[in-house]
Amino acid sequence: MTELDASDAAADTLTGGPRRRRGRTGGRPGGVPLPLLLPALVGLFFLLLPLLALLVRAPWRDLPNQLTSTEVWQALQLSLVCATAATGVSLVLGVPLAWLLARTDFPGRGFVRALVTLPLVLPPVVGGVALLLALGRNGVVGQWLDSWFGITLPFTTAGVVVAEAFVAMPFLVISVEGTLRAADPRYEEAAATLGASRFTAFRRVTLPLIAPGIAAGAVLAWARALGEFGATITFAGNFPGRTQTMPLAVYLALQNDPAAAIALSLVLLAVSIAVLAGLRDRWMTAAS
């Protein structure tokens, strides 16, 4: 055994396990193969360039005036209210759905899971069209809502909430289902042996265990709802003060006032960065 091997073995004994031999396994940055390093740097530049351009071209001097206009505040307030309401709908409906997928075994569960995650890959405009066909005045369900209860969802603020919940709920369901699968079901079984009902065990035992996953999923759903565009403009329209959210305001301002569009984009960028920063510890823990 060489002197270097002996020192590594002694270090392994003191630390309780083998250490990574950085110099021998190519763990240092200098060991990255050039054919991999170049595409990686190009990919990083490709992803960062649009964001850097947004920061460089931002009208920083006029930013306070742009962000304090009535139209911006209306769009921002509507976006916050609708995104929060859509997150609430996602919590009420998505948490039980995630529990059903994680804790029960029924025929076609994989197919149901695929349907739940479909809005993640479905083009948002297609989702808006589907919502119109389902919940419009002449829709499959919307015609009954209109004739029986007088409820009309398209081109209303409630329609914005429905469109945002449709595209945001899968994020919460996936997060909560993953947390449920990682949680030890023996705690629920122990509560059942003590006489607790299934719902009581879920409310008193399972919910506290999966609370971090629910919080992370709710934040992701809220951020997704805040940035929703395609389904919202298709199902709810673009009416200032009623259905015009921040992404729709960005689209409209880009045609008439590019400086205002950049200012609004900076707000959404700041929200996205805040969400990523808030969830970083959870992602790093899951990755490790």
Short mmCIF file of C-alpha atoms in Angstrom, two decimals:
data_model
loop_
_atom_site.label_atom_id
_atom_site.label_comp_id
_atom_site.label_asym_id
_atom_site.label_seq_id
_atom_site.Cartn_x
_atom_site.Cartn_y
_atom_site.Cartn_z
CA MET A 1 0.00 0.00 0.00
CA THR A 2 1.41 3.37 -0.96
CA GLU A 3 1.63 6.31 1.39
CA LEU A 4 -1.24 8.05 -0.45
CA ASP A 5 -3.48 5.00 -0.14
CA ALA A 6 -2.65 4.72 3.55
CA SER A 7 -3.61 8.35 4.17
CA ASP A 8 -6.89 7.87 2.27
CA ALA A 9 -7.70 4.75 4.28
CA ALA A 10 -7.01 6.60 7.54
CA ALA A 11 -9.26 9.46 6.44
CA ASP A 12 -12.00 6.96 5.55
CA THR A 13 -11.78 5.46 9.03
CA LEU A 14 -12.05 8.84 10.73
CA THR A 15 -14.97 10.06 8.63
CA GLY A 16 -16.92 6.81 8.80
CA GLY A 17 -16.91 5.97 5.10
CA PRO A 18 -15.01 6.15 1.85
CA ARG A 19 -14.22 9.53 0.47
CA ARG A 20 -14.52 10.50 -3.14
CA ARG A 21 -11.11 10.49 -4.78
CA ARG A 22 -11.51 13.76 -6.61
CA GLY A 23 -8.12 13.71 -8.25
CA ARG A 24 -8.47 10.13 -9.55
CA THR A 25 -12.12 10.06 -10.69
CA GLY A 26 -12.13 13.32 -12.60
CA GLY A 27 -14.34 15.06 -10.04
CA ARG A 28 -12.52 18.35 -10.56
CA PRO A 29 -13.77 20.79 -13.17
CA GLY A 30 -10.53 20.35 -15.08
CA GLY A 31 -11.44 16.71 -15.70
CA VAL A 32 -14.59 17.51 -17.72
CA PRO A 33 -14.21 16.27 -21.31
CA LEU A 34 -14.09 19.09 -23.83
CA PRO A 35 -16.87 17.57 -26.04
CA LEU A 36 -19.19 17.80 -23.01
CA LEU A 37 -17.96 21.11 -21.63
CA LEU A 38 -18.56 23.15 -24.79
CA PRO A 39 -22.21 22.10 -25.35
CA ALA A 40 -22.86 22.61 -21.63
CA LEU A 41 -21.54 26.18 -21.75
CA VAL A 42 -23.50 26.89 -24.94
CA GLY A 43 -26.66 25.53 -23.30
CA LEU A 44 -26.09 27.67 -20.21
CA PHE A 45 -25.53 30.75 -22.39
CA PHE A 46 -28.67 29.94 -24.38
CA LEU A 47 -30.79 29.81 -21.21
CA LEU A 48 -29.31 32.89 -19.57
CA LEU A 49 -29.08 35.19 -22.60
CA PRO A 50 -32.82 36.11 -22.77
CA LEU A 51 -32.91 36.83 -19.04
CA LEU A 52 -29.77 38.96 -19.24
CA ALA A 53 -31.21 40.84 -22.21
CA LEU A 54 -34.35 41.54 -20.19
CA LEU A 55 -32.25 43.01 -17.40
CA VAL A 56 -30.02 45.01 -19.74
CA ARG A 57 -32.89 46.56 -21.71
CA ALA A 58 -35.08 47.23 -18.66
CA PRO A 59 -36.11 50.90 -18.28
CA TRP A 60 -34.75 51.18 -14.76
CA ARG A 61 -35.26 54.95 -14.52
CA ASP A 62 -38.90 54.78 -15.57
CA LEU A 63 -39.58 51.54 -13.72
CA PRO A 64 -41.32 53.15 -10.70
CA ASN A 65 -43.67 55.07 -12.99
CA GLN A 66 -44.38 51.99 -15.08
CA LEU A 67 -45.18 49.83 -12.07
CA THR A 68 -47.40 52.40 -10.36
CA SER A 69 -49.82 52.88 -13.26
CA THR A 70 -53.45 51.94 -12.73
CA GLU A 71 -53.42 49.26 -15.42
CA VAL A 72 -50.42 47.51 -13.90
CA TRP A 73 -51.88 47.51 -10.41
CA GLN A 74 -55.19 46.17 -11.69
CA ALA A 75 -53.45 43.34 -13.53
CA LEU A 76 -51.17 42.62 -10.56
CA GLN A 77 -54.03 42.59 -8.05
CA LEU A 78 -56.16 40.38 -10.28
CA SER A 79 -53.24 38.01 -10.86
CA LEU A 80 -52.52 37.65 -7.15
CA VAL A 81 -56.18 37.10 -6.25
CA CYS A 82 -56.83 34.60 -9.05
CA ALA A 83 -53.57 32.69 -8.52
CA THR A 84 -54.29 32.40 -4.81
CA ALA A 85 -57.87 31.27 -5.46
CA ALA A 86 -56.66 28.74 -8.05
CA THR A 87 -54.15 27.41 -5.53
CA GLY A 88 -56.93 27.04 -2.97
CA VAL A 89 -59.00 25.06 -5.47
CA SER A 90 -55.95 22.92 -6.24
CA LEU A 91 -55.42 22.21 -2.54
CA VAL A 92 -59.03 21.25 -1.90
CA LEU A 93 -59.21 18.95 -4.92
CA GLY A 94 -55.58 18.01 -5.49
CA VAL A 95 -54.57 16.73 -2.05
CA PRO A 96 -57.35 14.08 -1.93
CA LEU A 97 -56.54 13.15 -5.52
CA ALA A 98 -52.86 12.72 -4.66
CA TRP A 99 -53.80 10.56 -1.66
CA LEU A 100 -56.02 8.43 -3.89
CA LEU A 101 -53.17 7.85 -6.35
CA ALA A 102 -50.58 7.16 -3.65
CA ARG A 103 -52.48 5.15 -1.06
CA THR A 104 -55.10 3.14 -2.96
CA ASP A 105 -54.84 0.45 -5.59
CA PHE A 106 -57.59 0.36 -8.21
CA PRO A 107 -57.82 -0.74 -11.84
CA GLY A 108 -56.48 1.84 -14.24
CA ARG A 109 -54.58 3.84 -11.65
CA GLY A 110 -51.69 4.40 -14.05
CA PHE A 111 -54.08 5.67 -16.69
CA VAL A 112 -55.71 8.04 -14.19
CA ARG A 113 -52.28 9.35 -13.19
CA ALA A 114 -51.49 9.97 -16.86
CA LEU A 115 -54.73 11.94 -17.25
CA VAL A 116 -53.93 14.00 -14.16
CA THR A 117 -50.52 14.96 -15.53
CA LEU A 118 -51.84 15.60 -19.05
CA PRO A 119 -52.23 19.39 -18.52
CA LEU A 120 -48.47 19.54 -17.94
CA VAL A 121 -47.76 18.67 -21.58
CA LEU A 122 -51.00 19.84 -23.16
CA PRO A 123 -50.63 23.17 -25.03
CA PRO A 124 -52.37 25.79 -22.84
CA VAL A 125 -54.45 27.07 -25.75
CA VAL A 126 -55.77 23.55 -26.30
CA GLY A 127 -56.62 23.43 -22.61
CA GLY A 128 -58.56 26.68 -22.99
CA VAL A 129 -60.49 25.29 -25.95
CA ALA A 130 -61.27 22.14 -23.96
CA LEU A 131 -62.53 24.26 -21.07
CA LEU A 132 -64.79 26.19 -23.44
CA LEU A 133 -66.23 22.95 -24.82
CA ALA A 134 -66.78 21.64 -21.30
CA LEU A 135 -67.81 24.72 -19.31
CA GLY A 136 -68.94 27.22 -21.95
CA ARG A 137 -72.57 28.24 -22.27
CA ASN A 138 -73.09 25.50 -24.83
CA GLY A 139 -70.56 23.16 -23.25
CA VAL A 140 -71.10 19.63 -22.03
CA VAL A 141 -71.47 20.79 -18.43
CA GLY A 142 -71.65 24.56 -18.89
CA GLN A 143 -75.09 24.47 -20.48
CA TRP A 144 -76.50 22.87 -17.36
CA LEU A 145 -74.68 25.34 -15.10
CA ASP A 146 -76.20 28.19 -17.10
CA SER A 147 -79.75 26.85 -17.31
CA TRP A 148 -80.03 25.41 -13.78
CA PHE A 149 -77.96 27.81 -11.68
CA GLY A 150 -77.36 30.82 -13.94
CA ILE A 151 -73.58 30.32 -13.64
CA THR A 152 -71.47 31.49 -16.57
CA LEU A 153 -67.74 30.90 -16.32
CA PRO A 154 -66.18 31.97 -19.66
CA PHE A 155 -64.90 35.56 -19.87
CA THR A 156 -65.32 36.15 -16.15
CA THR A 157 -62.94 36.40 -13.21
CA ALA A 158 -64.14 32.99 -12.03
CA GLY A 159 -63.19 31.69 -15.46
CA VAL A 160 -59.64 32.92 -14.86
CA VAL A 161 -59.51 30.93 -11.62
CA VAL A 162 -60.83 27.81 -13.37
CA ALA A 163 -58.29 28.10 -16.21
CA GLU A 164 -55.40 28.64 -13.82
CA ALA A 165 -56.47 25.77 -11.56
CA PHE A 166 -56.68 23.46 -14.58
CA VAL A 167 -53.05 24.01 -15.53
CA ALA A 168 -51.66 24.39 -11.98
CA MET A 169 -53.26 21.50 -10.10
CA PRO A 170 -51.04 18.77 -11.62
CA PHE A 171 -47.97 20.41 -10.06
CA LEU A 172 -49.51 20.09 -6.61
CA VAL A 173 -50.76 16.55 -7.20
CA ILE A 174 -47.33 15.34 -8.33
CA SER A 175 -45.58 16.97 -5.38
CA VAL A 176 -48.04 15.67 -2.77
CA GLU A 177 -48.17 12.17 -4.28
CA GLY A 178 -44.38 11.93 -4.17
CA THR A 179 -44.38 13.03 -0.54
CA LEU A 180 -47.08 10.50 0.33
CA ARG A 181 -45.13 7.68 -1.29
CA ALA A 182 -42.05 8.67 0.71
CA ALA A 183 -44.00 8.85 4.00
CA ASP A 184 -44.10 5.72 6.13
CA PRO A 185 -47.65 4.26 6.03
CA ARG A 186 -47.09 2.45 9.33
CA TYR A 187 -48.04 5.60 11.23
CA GLU A 188 -51.47 5.51 9.63
CA GLU A 189 -51.75 1.79 10.37
CA ALA A 190 -50.86 2.44 14.00
CA ALA A 191 -53.54 5.11 14.23
CA ALA A 192 -56.05 2.67 12.73
CA THR A 193 -55.19 0.02 15.34
CA LEU A 194 -55.92 2.63 18.03
CA GLY A 195 -59.44 3.06 16.67
CA ALA A 196 -58.99 6.06 14.39
CA SER A 197 -61.00 6.11 11.20
CA ARG A 198 -59.28 6.38 7.82
CA PHE A 199 -60.17 10.05 7.55
CA THR A 200 -59.10 10.80 11.13
CA ALA A 201 -55.75 9.11 10.51
CA PHE A 202 -55.33 11.19 7.36
CA ARG A 203 -56.23 14.41 9.15
CA ARG A 204 -54.30 13.85 12.38
CA VAL A 205 -51.33 11.79 11.19
CA THR A 206 -50.80 11.98 7.44
CA LEU A 207 -51.36 15.70 6.90
CA PRO A 208 -48.70 16.79 9.43
CA LEU A 209 -46.25 14.32 7.85
CA ILE A 210 -46.74 15.58 4.30
CA ALA A 211 -47.14 19.27 5.16
CA PRO A 212 -43.77 20.23 3.59
CA GLY A 213 -44.73 18.50 0.34
CA ILE A 214 -48.11 20.22 0.34
CA ALA A 215 -46.45 23.59 0.91
CA ALA A 216 -43.96 23.01 -1.91
CA GLY A 217 -46.70 21.86 -4.27
CA ALA A 218 -48.86 24.85 -3.36
CA VAL A 219 -46.02 27.26 -4.11
CA LEU A 220 -45.38 25.60 -7.47
CA ALA A 221 -49.08 25.65 -8.31
CA TRP A 222 -49.35 29.31 -7.31
CA ALA A 223 -46.38 30.28 -9.46
CA ARG A 224 -47.74 28.29 -12.41
CA ALA A 225 -51.17 29.92 -12.02
CA LEU A 226 -49.61 33.36 -11.82
CA GLY A 227 -47.82 32.86 -15.13
CA GLU A 228 -50.66 31.19 -17.03
CA PHE A 229 -51.48 32.77 -20.40
CA GLY A 230 -52.84 30.44 -23.09
CA ALA A 231 -55.75 28.82 -21.29
CA THR A 232 -56.67 32.11 -19.62
CA ILE A 233 -56.89 34.20 -22.77
CA THR A 234 -58.79 31.43 -24.58
CA PHE A 235 -61.31 30.65 -21.85
CA ALA A 236 -61.57 33.96 -19.98
CA GLY A 237 -60.55 36.56 -22.54
CA ASN A 238 -58.51 39.71 -21.98
CA PHE A 239 -60.70 42.34 -20.30
CA PRO A 240 -58.86 44.93 -18.15
CA GLY A 241 -59.90 44.82 -14.52
CA ARG A 242 -61.88 41.61 -14.98
CA THR A 243 -59.79 38.94 -16.69
CA GLN A 244 -56.53 40.66 -17.68
CA THR A 245 -53.81 39.09 -15.58
CA MET A 246 -50.13 39.98 -15.63
CA PRO A 247 -49.11 37.71 -18.55
CA LEU A 248 -52.00 39.05 -20.61
CA ALA A 249 -51.02 42.61 -19.71
CA VAL A 250 -47.46 41.86 -20.87
CA TYR A 251 -48.76 40.59 -24.20
CA LEU A 252 -50.97 43.63 -24.70
CA ALA A 253 -48.29 46.12 -23.61
CA LEU A 254 -45.72 44.54 -25.93
CA GLN A 255 -47.78 45.74 -28.89
CA ASN A 256 -48.21 49.33 -27.71
CA ASP A 257 -45.69 50.07 -24.93
CA PRO A 258 -42.61 47.80 -24.90
CA ALA A 259 -41.20 49.56 -21.82
CA ALA A 260 -44.30 48.63 -19.82
CA ALA A 261 -44.07 45.06 -21.10
CA ILE A 262 -40.48 44.84 -19.87
CA ALA A 263 -41.46 46.26 -16.48
CA LEU A 264 -44.24 43.72 -16.08
CA SER A 265 -41.91 40.94 -17.20
CA LEU A 266 -39.43 41.95 -14.50
CA VAL A 267 -42.14 41.53 -11.87
CA LEU A 268 -42.93 38.02 -13.07
CA LEU A 269 -39.20 37.23 -13.26
CA ALA A 270 -38.73 38.38 -9.67
CA VAL A 271 -41.61 36.17 -8.54
CA SER A 272 -40.14 33.17 -10.36
CA ILE A 273 -36.73 33.71 -8.78
CA ALA A 274 -38.33 34.02 -5.35
CA VAL A 275 -40.18 30.73 -5.84
CA LEU A 276 -37.02 28.94 -6.95
CA ALA A 277 -35.09 30.37 -4.02
CA GLY A 278 -37.79 29.31 -1.59
CA LEU A 279 -37.86 25.73 -2.90
CA ARG A 280 -34.10 25.36 -3.32
CA ASP A 281 -33.55 23.62 0.03
CA ARG A 282 -36.26 21.10 -0.73
CA TRP A 283 -34.82 20.32 -4.16
CA MET A 284 -31.29 20.02 -2.81
CA THR A 285 -32.48 17.68 -0.06
CA ALA A 286 -34.34 15.51 -2.57
CA ALA A 287 -31.33 15.46 -4.88
CA SER A 288 -28.96 14.38 -2.15
#
